[in-house]
Short mmCIF file of C-alpha atoms in Angstrom, two decimals:
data_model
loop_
_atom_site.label_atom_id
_atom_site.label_comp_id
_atom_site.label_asym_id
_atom_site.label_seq_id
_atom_site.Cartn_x
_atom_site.Cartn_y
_atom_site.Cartn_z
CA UNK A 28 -147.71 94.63 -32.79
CA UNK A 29 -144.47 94.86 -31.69
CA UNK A 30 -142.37 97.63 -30.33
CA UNK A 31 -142.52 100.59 -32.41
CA UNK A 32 -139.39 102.80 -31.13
CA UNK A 33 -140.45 106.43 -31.12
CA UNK A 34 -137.08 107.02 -31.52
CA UNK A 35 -133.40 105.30 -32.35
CA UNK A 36 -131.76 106.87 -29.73
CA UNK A 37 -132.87 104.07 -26.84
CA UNK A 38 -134.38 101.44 -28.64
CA UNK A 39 -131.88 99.02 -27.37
CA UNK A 40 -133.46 99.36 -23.70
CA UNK A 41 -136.66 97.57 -22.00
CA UNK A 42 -138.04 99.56 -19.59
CA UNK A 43 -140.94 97.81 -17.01
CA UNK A 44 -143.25 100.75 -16.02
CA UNK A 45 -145.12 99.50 -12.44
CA UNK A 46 -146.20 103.32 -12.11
CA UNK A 47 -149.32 104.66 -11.68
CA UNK A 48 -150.99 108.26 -11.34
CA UNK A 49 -148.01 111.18 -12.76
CA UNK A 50 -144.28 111.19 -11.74
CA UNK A 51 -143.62 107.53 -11.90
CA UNK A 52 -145.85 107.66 -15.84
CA UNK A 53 -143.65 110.79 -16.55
CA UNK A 54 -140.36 109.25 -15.98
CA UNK A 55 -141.49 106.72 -18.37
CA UNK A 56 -142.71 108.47 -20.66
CA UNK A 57 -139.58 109.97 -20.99
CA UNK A 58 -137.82 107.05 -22.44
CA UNK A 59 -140.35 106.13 -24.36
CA UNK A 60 -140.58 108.76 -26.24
CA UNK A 61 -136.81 108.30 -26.83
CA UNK A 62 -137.19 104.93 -28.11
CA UNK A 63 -137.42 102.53 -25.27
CA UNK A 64 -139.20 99.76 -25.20
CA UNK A 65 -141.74 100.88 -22.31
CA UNK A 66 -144.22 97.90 -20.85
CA UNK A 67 -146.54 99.50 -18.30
CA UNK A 68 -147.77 96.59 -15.66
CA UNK A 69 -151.64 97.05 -14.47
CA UNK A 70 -153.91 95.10 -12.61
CA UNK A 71 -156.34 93.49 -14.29
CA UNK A 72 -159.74 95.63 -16.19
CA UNK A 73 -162.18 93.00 -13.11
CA UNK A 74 -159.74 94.72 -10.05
CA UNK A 75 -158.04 97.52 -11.26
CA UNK A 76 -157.16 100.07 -8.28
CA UNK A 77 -155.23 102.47 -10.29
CA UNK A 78 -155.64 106.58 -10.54
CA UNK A 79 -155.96 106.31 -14.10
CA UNK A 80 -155.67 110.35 -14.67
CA UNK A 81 -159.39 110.65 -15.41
CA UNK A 82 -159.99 107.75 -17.03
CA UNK A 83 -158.05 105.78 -19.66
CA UNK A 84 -160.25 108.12 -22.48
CA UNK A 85 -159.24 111.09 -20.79
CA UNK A 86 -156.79 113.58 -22.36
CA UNK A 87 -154.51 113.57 -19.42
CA UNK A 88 -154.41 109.83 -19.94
CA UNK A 89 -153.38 109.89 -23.59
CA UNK A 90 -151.04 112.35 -23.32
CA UNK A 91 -149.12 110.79 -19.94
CA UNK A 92 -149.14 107.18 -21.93
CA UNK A 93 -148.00 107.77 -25.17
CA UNK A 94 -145.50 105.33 -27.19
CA UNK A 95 -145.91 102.61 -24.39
CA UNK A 96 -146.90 98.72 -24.76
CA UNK A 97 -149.53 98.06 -21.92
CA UNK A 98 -150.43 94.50 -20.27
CA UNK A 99 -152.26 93.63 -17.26
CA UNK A 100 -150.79 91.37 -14.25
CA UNK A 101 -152.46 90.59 -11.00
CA UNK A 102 -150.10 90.69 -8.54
CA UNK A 103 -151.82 89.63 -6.10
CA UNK A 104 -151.37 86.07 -7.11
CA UNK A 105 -147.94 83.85 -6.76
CA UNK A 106 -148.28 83.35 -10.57
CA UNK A 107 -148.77 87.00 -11.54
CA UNK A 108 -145.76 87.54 -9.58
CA UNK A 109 -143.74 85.07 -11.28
CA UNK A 110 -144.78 86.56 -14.90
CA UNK A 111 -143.29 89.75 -13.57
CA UNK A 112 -140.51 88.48 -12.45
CA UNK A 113 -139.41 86.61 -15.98
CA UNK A 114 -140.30 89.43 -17.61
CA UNK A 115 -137.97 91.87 -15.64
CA UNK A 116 -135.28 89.34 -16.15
CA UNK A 117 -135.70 90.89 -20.12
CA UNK A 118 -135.33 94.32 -19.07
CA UNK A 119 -132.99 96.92 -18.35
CA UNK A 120 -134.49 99.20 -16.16
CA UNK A 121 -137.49 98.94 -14.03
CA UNK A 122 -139.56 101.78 -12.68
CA UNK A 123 -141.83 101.96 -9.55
CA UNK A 124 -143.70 104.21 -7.20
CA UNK A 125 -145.20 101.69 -4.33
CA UNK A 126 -144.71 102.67 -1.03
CA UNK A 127 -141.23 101.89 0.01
CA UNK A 128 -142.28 98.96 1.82
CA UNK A 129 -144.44 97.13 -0.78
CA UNK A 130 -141.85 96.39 -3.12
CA UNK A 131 -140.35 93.94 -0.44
CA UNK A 132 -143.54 92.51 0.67
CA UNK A 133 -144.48 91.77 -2.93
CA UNK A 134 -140.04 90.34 -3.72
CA UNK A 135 -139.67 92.67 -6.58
CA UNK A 136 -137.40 95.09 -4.90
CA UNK A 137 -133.77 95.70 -6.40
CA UNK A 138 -131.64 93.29 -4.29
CA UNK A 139 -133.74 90.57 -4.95
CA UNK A 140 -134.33 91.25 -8.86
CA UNK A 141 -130.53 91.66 -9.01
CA UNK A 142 -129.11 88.20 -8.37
CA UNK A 143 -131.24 87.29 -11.47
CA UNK A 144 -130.48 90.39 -13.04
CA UNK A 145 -126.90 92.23 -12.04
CA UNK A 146 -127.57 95.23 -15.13
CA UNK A 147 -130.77 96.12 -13.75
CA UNK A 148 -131.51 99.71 -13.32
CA UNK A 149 -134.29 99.71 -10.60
CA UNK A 150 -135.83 103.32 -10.48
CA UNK A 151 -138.14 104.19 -7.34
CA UNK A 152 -140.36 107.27 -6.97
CA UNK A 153 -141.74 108.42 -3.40
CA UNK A 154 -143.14 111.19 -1.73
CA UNK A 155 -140.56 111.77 0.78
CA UNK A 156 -137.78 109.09 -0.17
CA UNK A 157 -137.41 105.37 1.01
CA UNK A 158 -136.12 106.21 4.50
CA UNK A 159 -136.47 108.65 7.47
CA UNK A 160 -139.54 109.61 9.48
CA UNK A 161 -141.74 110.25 6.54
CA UNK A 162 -140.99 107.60 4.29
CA UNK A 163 -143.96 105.52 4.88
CA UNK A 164 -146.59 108.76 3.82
CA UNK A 165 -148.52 108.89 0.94
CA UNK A 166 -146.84 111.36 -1.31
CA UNK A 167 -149.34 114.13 -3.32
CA UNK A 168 -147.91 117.08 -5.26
CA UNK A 169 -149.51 119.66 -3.37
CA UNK A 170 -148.08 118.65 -0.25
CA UNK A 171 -144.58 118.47 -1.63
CA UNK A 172 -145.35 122.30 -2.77
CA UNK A 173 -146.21 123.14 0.38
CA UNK A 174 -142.97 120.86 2.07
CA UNK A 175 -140.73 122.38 -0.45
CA UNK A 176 -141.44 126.06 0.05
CA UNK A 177 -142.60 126.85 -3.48
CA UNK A 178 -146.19 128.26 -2.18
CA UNK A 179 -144.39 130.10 0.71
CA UNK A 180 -143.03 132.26 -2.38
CA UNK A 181 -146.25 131.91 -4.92
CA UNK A 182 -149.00 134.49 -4.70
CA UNK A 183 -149.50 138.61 -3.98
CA UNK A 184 -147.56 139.72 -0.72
CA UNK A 185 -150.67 139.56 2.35
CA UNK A 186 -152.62 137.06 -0.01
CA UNK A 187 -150.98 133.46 1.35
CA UNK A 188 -149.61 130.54 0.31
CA UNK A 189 -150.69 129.28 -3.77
CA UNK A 190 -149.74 126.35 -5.52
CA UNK A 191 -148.87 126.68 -9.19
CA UNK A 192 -151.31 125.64 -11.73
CA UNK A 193 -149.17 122.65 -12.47
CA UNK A 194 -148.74 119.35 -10.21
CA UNK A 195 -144.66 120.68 -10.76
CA UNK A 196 -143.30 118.30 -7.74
CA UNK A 197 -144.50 115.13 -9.39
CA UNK A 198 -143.63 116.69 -12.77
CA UNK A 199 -140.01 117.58 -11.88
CA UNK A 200 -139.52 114.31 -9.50
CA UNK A 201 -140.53 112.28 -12.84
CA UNK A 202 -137.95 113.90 -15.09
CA UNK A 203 -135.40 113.60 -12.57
CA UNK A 204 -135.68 109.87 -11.83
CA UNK A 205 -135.49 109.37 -15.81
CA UNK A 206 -132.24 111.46 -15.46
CA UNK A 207 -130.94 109.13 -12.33
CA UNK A 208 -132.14 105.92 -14.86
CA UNK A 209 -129.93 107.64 -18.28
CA UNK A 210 -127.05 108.19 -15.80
CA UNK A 211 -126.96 104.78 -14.15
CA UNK A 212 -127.70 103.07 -17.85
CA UNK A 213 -124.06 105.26 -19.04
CA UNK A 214 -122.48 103.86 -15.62
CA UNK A 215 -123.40 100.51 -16.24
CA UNK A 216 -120.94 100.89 -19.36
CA UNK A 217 -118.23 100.84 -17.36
CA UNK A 218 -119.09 98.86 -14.54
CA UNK A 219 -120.94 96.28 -16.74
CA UNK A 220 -124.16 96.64 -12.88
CA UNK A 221 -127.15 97.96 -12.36
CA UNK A 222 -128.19 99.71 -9.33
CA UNK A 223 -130.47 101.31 -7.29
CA UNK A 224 -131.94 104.94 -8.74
CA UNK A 225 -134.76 106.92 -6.07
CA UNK A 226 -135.80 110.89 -6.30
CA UNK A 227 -139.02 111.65 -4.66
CA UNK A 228 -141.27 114.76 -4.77
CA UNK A 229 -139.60 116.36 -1.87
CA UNK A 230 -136.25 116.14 -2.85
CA UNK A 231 -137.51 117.71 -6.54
CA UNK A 232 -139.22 120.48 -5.13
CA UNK A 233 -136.66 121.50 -2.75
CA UNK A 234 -134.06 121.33 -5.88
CA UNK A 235 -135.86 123.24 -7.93
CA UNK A 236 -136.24 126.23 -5.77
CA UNK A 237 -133.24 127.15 -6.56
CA UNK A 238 -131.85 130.30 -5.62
CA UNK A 239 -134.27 130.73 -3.22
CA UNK A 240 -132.61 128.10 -1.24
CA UNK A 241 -129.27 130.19 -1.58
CA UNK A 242 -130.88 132.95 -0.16
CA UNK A 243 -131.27 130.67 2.61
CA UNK A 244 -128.63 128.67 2.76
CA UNK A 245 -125.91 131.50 2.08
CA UNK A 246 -127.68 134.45 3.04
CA UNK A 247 -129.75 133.58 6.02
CA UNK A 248 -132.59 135.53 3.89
CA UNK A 249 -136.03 134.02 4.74
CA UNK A 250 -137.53 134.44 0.70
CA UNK A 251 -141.05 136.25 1.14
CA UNK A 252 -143.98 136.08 -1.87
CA UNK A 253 -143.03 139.05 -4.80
CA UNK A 254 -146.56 137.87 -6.70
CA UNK A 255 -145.84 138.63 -10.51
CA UNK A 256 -142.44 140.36 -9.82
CA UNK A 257 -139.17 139.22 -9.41
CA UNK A 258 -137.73 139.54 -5.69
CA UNK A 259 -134.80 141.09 -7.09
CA UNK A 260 -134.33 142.22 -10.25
CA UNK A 261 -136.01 145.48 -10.61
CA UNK A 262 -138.17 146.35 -12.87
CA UNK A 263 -139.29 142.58 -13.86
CA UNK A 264 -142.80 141.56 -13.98
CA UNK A 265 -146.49 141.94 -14.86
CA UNK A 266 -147.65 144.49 -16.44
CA UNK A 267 -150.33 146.36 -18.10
CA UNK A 268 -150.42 147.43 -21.42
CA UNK A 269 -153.86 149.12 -23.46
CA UNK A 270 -155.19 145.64 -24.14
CA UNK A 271 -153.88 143.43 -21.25
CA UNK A 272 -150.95 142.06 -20.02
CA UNK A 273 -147.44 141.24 -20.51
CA UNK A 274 -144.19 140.44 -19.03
CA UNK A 275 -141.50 142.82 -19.23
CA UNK A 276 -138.17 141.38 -17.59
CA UNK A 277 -134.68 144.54 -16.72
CA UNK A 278 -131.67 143.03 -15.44
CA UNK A 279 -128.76 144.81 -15.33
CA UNK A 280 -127.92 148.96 -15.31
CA UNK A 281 -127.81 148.71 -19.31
CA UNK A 282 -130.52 147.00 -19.85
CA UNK A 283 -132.39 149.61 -17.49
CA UNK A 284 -130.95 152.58 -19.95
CA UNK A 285 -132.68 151.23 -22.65
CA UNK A 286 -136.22 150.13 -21.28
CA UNK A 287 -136.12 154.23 -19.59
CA UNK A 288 -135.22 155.21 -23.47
CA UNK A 289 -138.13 153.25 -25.28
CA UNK A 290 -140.52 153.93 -22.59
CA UNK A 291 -139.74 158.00 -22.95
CA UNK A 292 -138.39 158.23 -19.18
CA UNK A 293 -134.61 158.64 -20.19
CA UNK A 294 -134.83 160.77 -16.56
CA UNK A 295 -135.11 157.92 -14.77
CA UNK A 296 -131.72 156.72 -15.14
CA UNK A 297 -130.44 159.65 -12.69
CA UNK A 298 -134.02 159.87 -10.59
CA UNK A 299 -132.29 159.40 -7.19
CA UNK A 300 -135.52 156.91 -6.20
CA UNK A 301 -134.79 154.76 -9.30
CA UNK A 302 -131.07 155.20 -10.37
CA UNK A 303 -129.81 152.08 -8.59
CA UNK A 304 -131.01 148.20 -7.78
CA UNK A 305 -131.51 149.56 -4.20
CA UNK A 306 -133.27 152.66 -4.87
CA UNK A 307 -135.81 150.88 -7.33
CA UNK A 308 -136.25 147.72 -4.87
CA UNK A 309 -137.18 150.65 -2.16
CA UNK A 310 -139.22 152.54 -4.54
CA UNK A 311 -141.00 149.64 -6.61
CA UNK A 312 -144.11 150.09 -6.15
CA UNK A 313 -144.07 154.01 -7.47
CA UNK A 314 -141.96 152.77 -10.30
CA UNK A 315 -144.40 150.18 -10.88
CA UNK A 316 -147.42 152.65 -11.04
CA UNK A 317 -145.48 155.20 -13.56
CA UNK A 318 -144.57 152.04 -15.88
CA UNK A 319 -147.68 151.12 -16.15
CA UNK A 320 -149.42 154.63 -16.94
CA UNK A 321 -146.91 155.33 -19.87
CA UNK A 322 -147.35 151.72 -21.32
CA UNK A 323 -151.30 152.22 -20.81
CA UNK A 324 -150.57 154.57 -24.48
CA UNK A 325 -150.66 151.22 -26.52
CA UNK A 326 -151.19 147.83 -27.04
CA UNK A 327 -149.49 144.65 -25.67
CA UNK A 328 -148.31 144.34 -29.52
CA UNK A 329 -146.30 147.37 -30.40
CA UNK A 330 -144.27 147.00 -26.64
CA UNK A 331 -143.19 143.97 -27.29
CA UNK A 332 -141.86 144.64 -30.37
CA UNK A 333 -140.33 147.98 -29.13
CA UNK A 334 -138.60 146.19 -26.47
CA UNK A 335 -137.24 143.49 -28.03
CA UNK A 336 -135.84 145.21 -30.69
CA UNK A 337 -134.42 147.21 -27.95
CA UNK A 338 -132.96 144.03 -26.19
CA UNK A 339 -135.02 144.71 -23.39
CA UNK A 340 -137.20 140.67 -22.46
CA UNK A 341 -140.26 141.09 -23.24
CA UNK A 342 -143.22 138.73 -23.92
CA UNK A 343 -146.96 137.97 -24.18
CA UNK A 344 -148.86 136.49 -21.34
CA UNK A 345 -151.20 134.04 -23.22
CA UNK A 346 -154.06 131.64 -22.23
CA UNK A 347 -153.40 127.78 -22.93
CA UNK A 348 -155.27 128.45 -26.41
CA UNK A 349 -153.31 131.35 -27.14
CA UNK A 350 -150.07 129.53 -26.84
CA UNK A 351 -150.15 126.77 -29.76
CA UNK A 352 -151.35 130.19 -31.97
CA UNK A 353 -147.73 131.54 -31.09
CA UNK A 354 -145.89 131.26 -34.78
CA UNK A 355 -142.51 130.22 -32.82
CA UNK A 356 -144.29 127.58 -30.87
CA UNK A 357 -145.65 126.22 -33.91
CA UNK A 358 -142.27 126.57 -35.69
CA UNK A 359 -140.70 124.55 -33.00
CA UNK A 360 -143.09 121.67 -34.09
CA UNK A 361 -143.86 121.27 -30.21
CA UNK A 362 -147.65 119.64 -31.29
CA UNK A 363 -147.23 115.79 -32.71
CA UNK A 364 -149.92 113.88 -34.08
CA UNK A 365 -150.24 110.29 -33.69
CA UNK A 366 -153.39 108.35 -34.91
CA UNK A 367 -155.31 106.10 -31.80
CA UNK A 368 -157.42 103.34 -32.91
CA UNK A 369 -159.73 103.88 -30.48
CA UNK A 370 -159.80 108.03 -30.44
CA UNK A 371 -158.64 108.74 -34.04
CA UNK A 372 -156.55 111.59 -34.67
CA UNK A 373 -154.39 113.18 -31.83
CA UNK A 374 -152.28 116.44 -31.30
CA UNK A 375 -150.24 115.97 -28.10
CA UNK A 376 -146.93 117.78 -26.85
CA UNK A 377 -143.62 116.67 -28.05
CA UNK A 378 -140.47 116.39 -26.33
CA UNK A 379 -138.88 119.98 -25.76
CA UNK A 380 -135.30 118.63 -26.62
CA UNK A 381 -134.09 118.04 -30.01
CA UNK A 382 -131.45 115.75 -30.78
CA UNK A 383 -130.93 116.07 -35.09
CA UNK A 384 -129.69 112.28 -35.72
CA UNK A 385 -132.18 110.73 -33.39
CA UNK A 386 -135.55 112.64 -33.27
CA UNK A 387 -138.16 111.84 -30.77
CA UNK A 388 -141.49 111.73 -31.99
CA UNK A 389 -145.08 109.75 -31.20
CA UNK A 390 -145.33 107.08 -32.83
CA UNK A 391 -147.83 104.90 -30.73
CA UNK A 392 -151.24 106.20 -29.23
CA UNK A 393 -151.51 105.57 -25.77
CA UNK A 394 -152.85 101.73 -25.03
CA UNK A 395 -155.85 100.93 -23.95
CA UNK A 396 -155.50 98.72 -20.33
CA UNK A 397 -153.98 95.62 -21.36
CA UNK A 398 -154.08 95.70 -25.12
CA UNK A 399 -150.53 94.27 -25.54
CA UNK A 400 -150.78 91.71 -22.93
CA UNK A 401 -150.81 88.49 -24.64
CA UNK A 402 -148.55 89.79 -27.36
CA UNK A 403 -146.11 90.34 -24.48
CA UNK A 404 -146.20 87.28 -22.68
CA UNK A 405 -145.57 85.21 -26.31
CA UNK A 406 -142.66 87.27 -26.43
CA UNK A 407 -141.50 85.86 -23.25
CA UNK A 408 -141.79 82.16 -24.63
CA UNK A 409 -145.66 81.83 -22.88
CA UNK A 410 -147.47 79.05 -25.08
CA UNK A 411 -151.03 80.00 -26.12
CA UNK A 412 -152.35 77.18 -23.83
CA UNK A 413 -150.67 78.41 -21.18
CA UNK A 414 -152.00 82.18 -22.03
CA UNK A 415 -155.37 80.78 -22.22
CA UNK A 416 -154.78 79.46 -18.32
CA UNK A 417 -153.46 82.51 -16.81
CA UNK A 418 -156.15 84.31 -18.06
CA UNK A 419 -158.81 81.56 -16.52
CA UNK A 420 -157.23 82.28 -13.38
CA UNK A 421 -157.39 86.23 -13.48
CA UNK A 422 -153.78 86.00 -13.40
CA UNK A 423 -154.06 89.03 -16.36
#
């Protein structure tokens, strides 16, 4: 079948996916679920080497893959090679996480794909970037955690360093190397080229920490774990209601009038331990223990409601389950479903952007290992005899 565009906003764009395992799948996914036409390269069913998240049946799988064509290509052999290469000459961007030096041992790297094809837009994931001392390691999310200083500020004070329950570095480095391909796709308006687009788990994680790298940077302030409270903004947090937790988040002297109001403590705003940022930063663990034994009178429910209508942030803590029963998360329409022919039915997460004119939605299951491989290779001009050869050969 051919492409189905999940959306009209970049249907005009081919987009070769030679990713494998998350932030390289995520970039592409990202297009894909805008519209573009997304080919994802594998090796063969008889020698495939590729983390396939669990297995192509797995959920992870299905929900990384979505809205992509899939075809298989040794490229290991000269002629698997060449498919690749007159197929890239058809695209507009091309996305790939090899280490940086297998690109040129293989001849698909950007300078050479470029005298064919100027526009390209050549996209390359890494762990630590294509140059400098630790370009050649194998990149993993935890370790980019770890690099990046996230886990160095994750966790209760004393406890050590804790990764979040998300692989975030490949996550974020994904999403950003989609950005770098969007941007380079407007540029090429102008400039009529393509170029060369890397990010890399390092460089994501040490981006998105932030203003803890101010505090660094600006302040010469070495940023210490806070566990479930904010390292500066005072009262902001977990805490514990009659029936479990929530978050309740004060910023600003106003904002601290009215959570001392609704919580009954309307003292506190002159209490010479709390009456300032400082004095409540010194004092935050008292303040923290007399919170929680006045919102220990009732239930997660009735605080929440108190406080926001208060305008003091305020908010459930809920389990994975708990969060798809939220009525604004299922007002958002975050869950999609999209019908697999080899899984049936399937509620998986949407895109968390709306554009009005040109929704995104899911309109193709994820593929099984190359299902659209022949369909793919006709489109290039391939001849059915010829098909019928390549496949002799294990070329796909």
């Amino acid at each position: 079948m051919p492409h189905q565009p999940a959306s009209a906003a970049l249907q005009r764009f081919r987009v070769i996916d030679l990713t494998q395992v998350r932030a390289g799948p995520t970039a592409c996914r990202q297009l894909a679920d805008w519209g573009a036409d997304v080919i994802q390269v594998q090796m063969p069913e008889h020698m495939r080497g590729d983390d396939t998240l669990g297995g192509q049946d797995g959920s992870d799988y299905q929900y990384t893959h979505r809205n992509k064509r899939s075809i298989t290509l040794n490229l290991k052999e000269p002629e698997g090679i060449e498919t690749l290469k007159k197929l890239i000459a058809t695209a507009d961007v091309v996305v790939e996480n090899f280490r940086p030096d297998v690109k040129f041992r293989l001849g698909i790297d950007y300078e050479t794909l470029a005298q064919d094809n100027p526009g390209l837009v050549y996209a390359s994931i890494s762990g630590f970037g294509q140059t400098g001392p630790l370009a050649q390691r194998p990149g993993f999310d935890q370790i980019a955690q770890g690099m990046g200083g996230l886990m160095s500020v994750t966790g209760l004070p004393g406890d050590g360093p804790v990764r979040v329950g998300i692989p975030i570095a490949d996550l974020c480095a994904g999403i950003f190397a989609a950005q770098g391909i969007l941007v380079a796709l407007l540029e090429r308006e102008q400039s009529g080229r393509g170029q060369w687009v890397h990010s890399s788990l390092l460089e994501a994680m040490v981006y998105m920490m932030d203003f803890q790298t101010a505090r660094v940077l600006a302040d010469d302030e070495v940023p210490q774990q806070a566990g479930n409270f904010h390292p500066t903004s005072i009262p902001t947090g977990v805490y514990k209601a009659r029936d479990g937790y929530m978050n309740i988040a004060v910023f600003g002297s106003k904002i601290w009038e009215r959570f001392c109001a609704i919580l009954g403590a309307p003292e506190w705003v002159t209490d010479s331990r709390y009456h300032d940022k400082a004095s409540r930063s010194v004092n935050r663990d008292a303040l923290n223990a007399e919170i929680n034994k006045r919102l220990a009178h009732e239930d997660r429910a009735y605080w929440v409601q108190q406080f926001n209508e208060g305008g003091v942030a305020c908010g459930m803590i809920n389990d994975m389950r708990e969060v798809f029963q939220e009525a604004q998360v299922q007002h958002l329409g975050m869950v999609k479903e999209v019908v697999s022919k080899w899984q049936g039915k399937q509620q998986l997460v949407g895109q968390p952007v709306q554009l009005e004119r040109t929704p995104s939605t899911i309109a193709r299951a994820t593929p099984r290992r190359g299902e659209h491989t022949e369909e793919v290779l006709a489109e290039l001009g391939v001849a059915s005899e010829e098909l019928q050869r390549l496949k002799a050969r294990g070329v796909y």
